[in-house]
Amino acid sequence: MNIIVTGGAGFIGSNFVFHMLEKYPDYRIVCVDALTYAGNLSTLKSVMDNKNFRFVKLDICDREGVYKLFEEEHPDMVVNFAAESHVDRSIENPEIFLQTNIIGTAVLMDACRKYGIKRYHQVSTDEVYGDLPLDRPDLFFHEDTPIHTSSPYSTSKASADLLVMAYHRTYGLPVTVSRCSNNYGPYQFPEKLIPLMIANALADKKLPVYGEGLNVRDWLYVGDHCKAIDLIIHKGTVGEVYNIGGHNEMKNIDIVKLICENLQKPESLIEHVTDRKGHDQRYAIDPTKIHNELGWLPETMFKDGIKMTIQWYLDNKEWWENIISGEYQNYYNEMYGKKEVIG
Ligand code: NAD
Ligand code: DAU
């Protein structure tokens, strides 16, 4: 099996590359990544010399480059993680999200049509369903919950999902789509809630919680997400969407307090700041379908996963300190400098 994994120098993509190389020693994994601010080649250093691994620096919007790669590699599958993934950045600058997340997806699928493929898998998000009210804990996102997006990011991901399903219906492309809840774990870029709070707490910097911090996210350890995708590409039904989530809903403020507790930092570091525009209230996935059809269940409990993750950031300071010492500082100052303290 020869699999193209796009976005493999990012957070979830790199964890998926590691999972696949370890579990399938006879597979070839070709990682395609444009190495944007979120992609980091040092993340992949442990597999760079693996004879079953190839890294290709390539933008998925580059049609010529993508077609050339398909001619060289004749992939059996494509798993598309490549995306602009941060909601706050999409609110500041939507255009690149439309380009990579929609046009890039179309280019990959055109290549799959032109050269043939056994499976194209689109890594999507629970954010395509919009949000749920905080006072209705009985409601969950099912695969047939209507698409109802909030941010430019989620809209770009939903557009890509619709395009993927259209290529299946119109051209018979053998596709699957997965929609996962919030991931956490090693190699997550420090702009996202959990690594940002860990990095700030370790530096005794303020911990900027948006609004009251009552928004709810459904957290899943990244390794469990990778295992779910592995199952879907091997055993999932073509043309189907699978929700992935671990029934682990937590308020943002509780996550931040837990990080303080684990790092023995005072909660007085917490600062409530201006809320995110259009901030989704609650995400909650119903993963019954993937459990019943493919036997998937999350294996890592949040209480263990968060400890492992904090420990990883403590043990791998060089990885994230390199990131936050560069261009990220400008991003941080610009993004957080204009937020007002509200409590
Ligand atoms: P990430 O931002 O950490 O990584 C994205 C990777 O894609 C980076 O390596 C980047 O260099 C690469 N990339 C960006 N634009 C590219 C382009 N035009 N061509 C080639 N490569 C490009 O993102 P992540 O958190 O690992 O998310 C991966 C995928 O999973 C995304 O599609 C995201 O929508 C989806 N997802 C993420 C989560 C989450 O909690 N992080 C949850 C559900 C779904
Ligand atoms: O649900 C899946 C999605 O999860 C993925 O599709 C996205 O790619 C991924 O980024 C994530 O989106 P969120 O917006 O939920 O993640 P983020 O880590 O940016 O924020 C989580 C929550 O924490 C959200 O309610 C906003 C809040 N937050 C975030 C940051 C960065 C803060 O309160 N302060 C912060 O500084």
Short mmCIF file of C-alpha atoms in Angstrom, two decimals, residues 58-313:
data_model
loop_
_atom_site.label_atom_id
_atom_site.label_comp_id
_atom_site.label_asym_id
_atom_site.label_seq_id
_atom_site.Cartn_x
_atom_site.Cartn_y
_atom_site.Cartn_z
CA LEU A 58 4.46 20.75 -1.87
CA ASP A 59 1.40 22.99 -1.71
CA ILE A 60 -1.77 20.95 -2.33
CA CYS A 61 -3.08 23.86 -4.41
CA ASP A 62 -0.18 23.37 -6.87
CA ARG A 63 -2.00 21.28 -9.50
CA GLU A 64 1.05 20.62 -11.64
CA GLY A 65 3.12 19.56 -8.65
CA VAL A 66 0.38 17.31 -7.31
CA TYR A 67 -0.14 15.61 -10.70
CA LYS A 68 3.61 15.07 -11.04
CA LEU A 69 3.71 13.44 -7.62
CA PHE A 70 0.84 11.09 -8.55
CA GLU A 71 2.73 10.10 -11.73
CA GLU A 72 5.80 9.29 -9.62
CA GLU A 73 4.10 7.54 -6.72
CA HIS A 74 0.91 5.90 -8.07
CA PRO A 75 -0.70 6.15 -4.61
CA ASP A 76 -3.36 3.67 -3.49
CA MET A 77 -4.81 6.14 -1.00
CA VAL A 78 -4.75 9.81 -0.09
CA VAL A 79 -5.48 10.97 3.46
CA ASN A 80 -5.94 14.73 3.46
CA PHE A 81 -4.98 16.46 6.71
CA ALA A 82 -3.50 19.54 5.02
CA ALA A 83 -5.42 22.62 6.06
CA GLU A 84 -5.34 26.00 7.65
CA SER A 85 -6.69 24.90 11.02
CA HIS A 86 -6.88 27.79 13.49
CA VAL A 87 -10.27 29.47 13.94
CA ASP A 88 -8.80 32.77 15.26
CA ARG A 89 -6.57 33.13 12.21
CA SER A 90 -9.55 32.47 9.91
CA ILE A 91 -11.40 35.35 11.57
CA GLU A 92 -8.44 37.69 10.85
CA ASN A 93 -7.72 36.46 7.32
CA PRO A 94 -10.25 34.10 5.71
CA GLU A 95 -8.78 33.95 2.19
CA ILE A 96 -5.97 31.43 2.72
CA PHE A 97 -8.52 29.13 4.40
CA LEU A 98 -10.66 29.11 1.26
CA GLN A 99 -7.60 28.53 -0.89
CA THR A 100 -6.02 25.62 0.98
CA ASN A 101 -9.08 24.01 2.52
CA ILE A 102 -11.36 24.14 -0.53
CA ILE A 103 -9.22 24.56 -3.66
CA GLY A 104 -6.46 22.33 -2.29
CA THR A 105 -9.01 19.58 -1.61
CA ALA A 106 -10.37 19.93 -5.16
CA VAL A 107 -6.88 19.63 -6.67
CA LEU A 108 -6.20 16.44 -4.69
CA MET A 109 -9.50 14.91 -5.76
CA ASP A 110 -8.92 15.87 -9.41
CA ALA A 111 -5.59 14.06 -9.22
CA CYS A 112 -7.36 11.02 -7.73
CA ARG A 113 -9.87 11.07 -10.61
CA LYS A 114 -7.18 11.47 -13.26
CA TYR A 115 -4.81 8.78 -12.01
CA GLY A 116 -7.22 6.47 -10.14
CA ILE A 117 -7.30 5.76 -6.42
CA LYS A 118 -8.58 3.08 -4.05
CA ARG A 119 -9.57 5.62 -1.39
CA TYR A 120 -9.56 9.37 -0.83
CA HIS A 121 -10.10 10.24 2.82
CA GLN A 122 -11.02 13.75 3.95
CA VAL A 123 -10.10 14.66 7.52
CA SER A 124 -12.86 17.00 8.61
CA THR A 125 -14.12 18.49 11.84
CA ASP A 126 -17.15 18.56 14.13
CA GLU A 127 -17.16 22.34 13.59
CA VAL A 128 -19.05 21.82 10.31
CA TYR A 129 -22.17 21.15 12.43
CA GLY A 130 -21.97 24.59 14.09
CA ASP A 131 -22.57 24.60 17.82
CA LEU A 132 -25.02 23.32 20.43
CA PRO A 133 -26.58 25.37 23.24
CA LEU A 134 -24.96 25.06 26.68
CA ASP A 135 -28.32 24.34 28.36
CA ARG A 136 -29.16 21.28 26.19
CA PRO A 137 -26.72 18.54 27.29
CA ASP A 138 -29.08 16.01 25.68
CA LEU A 139 -28.14 17.19 22.15
CA PHE A 140 -25.24 15.74 20.13
CA PHE A 141 -23.86 16.00 16.59
CA HIS A 142 -24.87 12.99 14.48
CA GLU A 143 -23.64 12.33 10.94
CA ASP A 144 -26.98 13.62 9.57
CA THR A 145 -26.98 16.81 11.69
CA PRO A 146 -27.31 19.68 9.17
CA ILE A 147 -24.16 21.58 8.22
CA HIS A 148 -24.42 24.97 9.93
CA THR A 149 -21.09 26.74 10.18
CA SER A 150 -19.93 29.71 12.24
CA SER A 151 -16.38 30.75 11.28
CA PRO A 152 -14.55 31.12 7.97
CA TYR A 153 -12.53 28.06 9.06
CA SER A 154 -15.53 25.81 9.64
CA THR A 155 -17.19 27.10 6.47
CA SER A 156 -14.12 26.23 4.42
CA LYS A 157 -14.03 22.72 5.96
CA ALA A 158 -17.77 22.23 5.33
CA SER A 159 -17.35 23.40 1.71
CA ALA A 160 -14.59 20.83 1.25
CA ASP A 161 -16.81 18.09 2.72
CA LEU A 162 -19.60 18.97 0.30
CA LEU A 163 -17.16 18.93 -2.61
CA VAL A 164 -15.81 15.53 -1.54
CA MET A 165 -19.33 14.07 -1.43
CA ALA A 166 -20.11 15.68 -4.81
CA TYR A 167 -17.04 14.00 -6.36
CA HIS A 168 -18.31 10.70 -4.99
CA ARG A 169 -21.80 11.11 -6.40
CA THR A 170 -20.84 12.70 -9.71
CA TYR A 171 -17.63 10.86 -10.60
CA GLY A 172 -17.88 7.80 -8.35
CA LEU A 173 -14.67 8.77 -6.50
CA PRO A 174 -14.21 6.30 -3.60
CA VAL A 175 -14.24 8.74 -0.70
CA THR A 176 -14.76 8.70 3.06
CA VAL A 177 -15.04 11.66 5.43
CA SER A 178 -14.36 11.80 9.18
CA ARG A 179 -15.49 14.60 11.48
CA CYS A 180 -13.57 14.66 14.73
CA SER A 181 -13.84 16.70 17.91
CA ASN A 182 -10.97 18.70 19.51
CA ASN A 183 -7.67 16.82 19.60
CA TYR A 184 -4.86 17.21 22.12
CA GLY A 185 -1.47 15.54 22.47
CA PRO A 186 2.18 15.80 21.33
CA TYR A 187 3.24 18.19 18.56
CA GLN A 188 0.19 20.47 18.72
CA PHE A 189 1.11 23.97 17.61
CA PRO A 190 1.19 26.31 20.64
CA GLU A 191 -1.50 28.64 19.24
CA LYS A 192 -4.22 26.13 20.29
CA LEU A 193 -5.80 26.20 23.77
CA ILE A 194 -3.98 23.37 25.59
CA PRO A 195 -0.38 23.91 24.39
CA LEU A 196 -0.78 27.70 24.58
CA MET A 197 -1.84 27.47 28.22
CA ILE A 198 0.97 25.01 29.04
CA ALA A 199 3.62 27.23 27.40
CA ASN A 200 2.29 30.42 29.04
CA ALA A 201 1.96 28.80 32.47
CA LEU A 202 5.53 27.50 32.31
CA ALA A 203 6.72 31.04 31.56
CA ASP A 204 4.46 32.47 34.34
CA LYS A 205 2.62 34.46 31.67
CA LYS A 206 -1.07 35.35 31.81
CA LEU A 207 -3.50 32.65 30.65
CA PRO A 208 -5.97 34.37 28.27
CA VAL A 209 -9.38 32.71 28.60
CA TYR A 210 -11.91 34.00 26.07
CA GLY A 211 -15.03 35.41 27.75
CA GLU A 212 -16.17 33.54 30.84
CA GLY A 213 -14.51 30.31 29.71
CA LEU A 214 -17.79 28.41 29.82
CA ASN A 215 -17.62 27.18 26.21
CA VAL A 216 -17.50 23.40 25.99
CA ARG A 217 -15.24 21.28 23.78
CA ASP A 218 -15.20 17.47 23.44
CA TRP A 219 -11.52 16.46 23.83
CA LEU A 220 -9.95 13.39 22.21
CA TYR A 221 -6.36 12.18 22.48
CA VAL A 222 -4.69 12.48 19.06
CA GLY A 223 -3.63 8.81 18.99
CA ASP A 224 -7.28 7.75 19.23
CA HIS A 225 -8.13 9.98 16.27
CA CYS A 226 -5.33 8.38 14.22
CA LYS A 227 -6.57 4.87 15.05
CA ALA A 228 -10.09 5.84 13.97
CA ILE A 229 -8.84 7.11 10.60
CA ASP A 230 -6.78 3.93 10.16
CA LEU A 231 -9.99 1.90 10.66
CA ILE A 232 -12.03 4.06 8.29
CA ILE A 233 -9.55 3.90 5.40
CA HIS A 234 -9.26 0.11 5.72
CA LYS A 235 -12.79 -0.93 6.72
CA GLY A 236 -15.09 2.07 6.33
CA THR A 237 -17.80 2.16 3.67
CA VAL A 238 -17.15 4.31 0.61
CA GLY A 239 -19.37 7.39 0.45
CA GLU A 240 -19.90 7.50 4.22
CA VAL A 241 -19.22 10.13 6.89
CA TYR A 242 -17.99 9.01 10.33
CA ASN A 243 -18.09 11.14 13.48
CA ILE A 244 -15.16 10.66 15.88
CA GLY A 245 -15.31 11.76 19.51
CA GLY A 246 -14.80 10.42 23.01
CA HIS A 247 -17.74 11.83 25.01
CA ASN A 248 -15.31 13.96 26.97
CA GLU A 249 -16.88 17.38 27.25
CA MET A 250 -15.11 20.03 29.30
CA LYS A 251 -15.45 23.75 29.88
CA ASN A 252 -12.41 25.78 28.76
CA ILE A 253 -11.97 27.28 32.21
CA ASP A 254 -11.79 23.81 33.78
CA ILE A 255 -9.09 22.75 31.31
CA VAL A 256 -7.02 25.83 32.14
CA LYS A 257 -7.44 25.25 35.89
CA LEU A 258 -6.39 21.62 35.45
CA ILE A 259 -3.23 22.73 33.62
CA CYS A 260 -2.45 25.17 36.47
CA GLU A 261 -2.95 22.38 39.00
CA ASN A 262 -0.73 19.93 37.12
CA LEU A 263 2.05 22.48 36.70
CA GLN A 264 1.59 23.81 40.23
CA LYS A 265 0.95 27.32 38.95
CA PRO A 266 -1.49 29.76 40.62
CA GLU A 267 -4.94 30.26 39.10
CA SER A 268 -4.30 34.00 39.48
CA LEU A 269 -2.46 33.72 36.14
CA ILE A 270 -5.88 33.29 34.49
CA GLU A 271 -7.11 36.42 32.76
CA HIS A 272 -10.55 36.65 31.13
CA VAL A 273 -10.22 38.52 27.83
CA THR A 274 -12.45 39.68 24.96
CA ASP A 275 -14.36 36.76 23.51
CA ARG A 276 -13.74 35.22 20.08
CA LYS A 277 -16.14 36.65 17.45
CA GLY A 278 -18.98 34.22 16.73
CA HIS A 279 -17.60 31.88 19.42
CA ASP A 280 -19.19 28.41 19.21
CA GLN A 281 -20.76 27.45 22.54
CA ARG A 282 -20.56 23.67 22.71
CA TYR A 283 -19.34 20.79 20.53
CA ALA A 284 -20.45 17.24 21.34
CA ILE A 285 -19.99 14.27 19.03
CA ASP A 286 -22.13 11.15 18.97
CA PRO A 287 -19.62 8.44 17.89
CA THR A 288 -22.17 5.57 17.83
CA LYS A 289 -21.77 4.89 14.09
CA ILE A 290 -18.00 4.35 14.10
CA HIS A 291 -18.34 2.24 17.25
CA ASN A 292 -21.12 0.03 15.89
CA GLU A 293 -19.77 -0.32 12.33
CA LEU A 294 -16.01 -0.40 12.88
CA GLY A 295 -15.64 -1.23 16.57
CA TRP A 296 -13.75 1.98 17.37
CA LEU A 297 -13.61 3.23 20.94
CA PRO A 298 -11.26 5.82 22.45
CA GLU A 299 -8.51 4.20 24.51
CA THR A 300 -6.95 7.15 26.34
CA MET A 301 -8.90 8.66 29.23
CA PHE A 302 -8.59 12.44 29.45
CA LYS A 303 -7.11 12.31 32.96
CA ASP A 304 -4.21 10.19 31.60
CA GLY A 305 -3.95 11.90 28.20
CA ILE A 306 -3.63 15.39 29.67
CA LYS A 307 -0.87 14.24 32.04
CA MET A 308 0.99 12.56 29.14
CA THR A 309 0.57 15.71 27.06
CA ILE A 310 1.82 18.08 29.77
CA GLN A 311 4.77 15.75 30.35
CA TRP A 312 5.50 15.74 26.60
CA TYR A 313 5.64 19.55 26.54
#
